[in-house]
């Protein structure tokens, strides 16, 4: 975050007269050690635990835990869910940001608030709303059962709940970015005779590509890691409706710690990869506001 | 369409606006309306009975109490960490800066089982707290620890940009005129970052109140003692008590809206202060 500007001003600090007193260096080391201790206990220790526990019984046991067909099924389900949800929410994010950033219309800020809504809602509620709609005792439960369609405790429910939770991620990254970049180039392209789609793909998309990458990777990380919302709609059927996070819970509750932490290690690596891409994107000059 | 929208040479408003509102309604608004309708279909008497039952009250006490405590811890440590990252140079600063977002990217189930392992009686940290008589895992302290972890990025990332905005020449001027560091902190730094601190607190609180995944592993999940409200909702759903679940969900939804409103007001306040300061 703003690393360049920071380090420039940091050089000033050390050369400022009167700053190198004993008190200021005590304060400085207290702050640094407090920060590191806090993060070590709360963040670094748990992260290290994931890998220590996963490899507790050696490489062989770690690799072997992925041979479990239920684990393989959970990984497959998580990938399928992300493959459906992320593209849909990306298309939505692009459409929403085009409508909101390119045009002035009444109720715009209300629309933005509604798009951000899922971020403020408990994941449990995000899953529950679909149970209330499509569950056995929900509004459409009887109709769905008569027509032999299963939404809850099946793939559609998992996809819907994940979509709800990750709904705003691409849009909220693109809307401020497009607003900031303005409409001049698009208006020039249209005036010179380019069609709407050509303008979008050749002018707008290249301009916002880093914001788009940023939003998509955050959306993907959340989609693959979502627990609460999916837990409510999934029904926890082993090998069928268990995503990776839910499978972790089952293995953990069965005291299969190597198995649980092995799956957890994959999701941790995904989180690390997400942060790496995020840091690289920020280095291109694109910053989070 | 022309009535609500100002004219523009750019095409595609109808398509994108239509798709946005359709998708938003289908995925978010109609399902949320289903919850409100379900709660509204209860009689007032039943609603009150569910929402103010002893078990529900116990869960609110834990959810809101632990979230408040966790957000307060994040208020203090969020500031300390943001200050350390913005003002000091030390080896590994950039790495730590990047890792602050980890709780946000890490699936909650993973942080849940990892924290429980670390803070269990025989865990890396738990074994040193055990002789002191402090039990973290399976108590309200564990709930607070989990909620602190997931709220941390919100607190740090709110304060960081505000700390960068603090005008260093003002600090220097104050010190030249004889102000001590504490005075400078109280009169220059704190007023500048106050809206950001409060926004970070509120964001961390909002996130903590709804949190489910990381808490259920480390909480003992005993009714009245270590059962958070989201878990009580899940239990009601599993009992097919949809109305009871909807009533509790409605309460949480209302609280989310209030918190959301507070965040917007705080951010507007912060922006006004920056504008006023620039004049």
mmCIF file of N, CA and C in Angstrom, chain A residues 29 65 116 146 193 285:
data_model
loop_
_atom_site.group_PDB
_atom_site.id
_atom_site.type_symbol
_atom_site.label_atom_id
_atom_site.label_comp_id
_atom_site.label_asym_id
_atom_site.label_seq_id
_atom_site.Cartn_x
_atom_site.Cartn_y
_atom_site.Cartn_z
ATOM 1 N N UNK A 29 10.568 0.709 19.183
ATOM 2 C CA UNK A 29 10.727 -0.746 19.339
ATOM 3 C C UNK A 29 9.546 -1.367 20.058
ATOM 4 N N UNK A 65 -3.796 -38.576 1.883
ATOM 5 C CA UNK A 65 -5.102 -38.063 2.289
ATOM 6 C C UNK A 65 -5.898 -37.530 1.089
ATOM 7 N N UNK A 116 -23.609 -3.599 -2.539
ATOM 8 C CA UNK A 116 -22.690 -3.880 -1.433
ATOM 9 C C UNK A 116 -23.345 -4.669 -0.299
ATOM 10 N N UNK A 146 -42.751 -31.459 -6.091
ATOM 11 C CA UNK A 146 -43.684 -32.046 -7.058
ATOM 12 C C UNK A 146 -43.035 -32.202 -8.426
ATOM 13 N N UNK A 193 -17.250 6.466 -34.529
ATOM 14 C CA UNK A 193 -17.947 5.428 -35.273
ATOM 15 C C UNK A 193 -17.775 4.013 -34.775
ATOM 16 N N UNK A 285 0.700 -0.271 -10.136
ATOM 17 C CA UNK A 285 0.244 1.094 -9.919
ATOM 18 C C UNK A 285 -1.226 1.144 -9.584
#
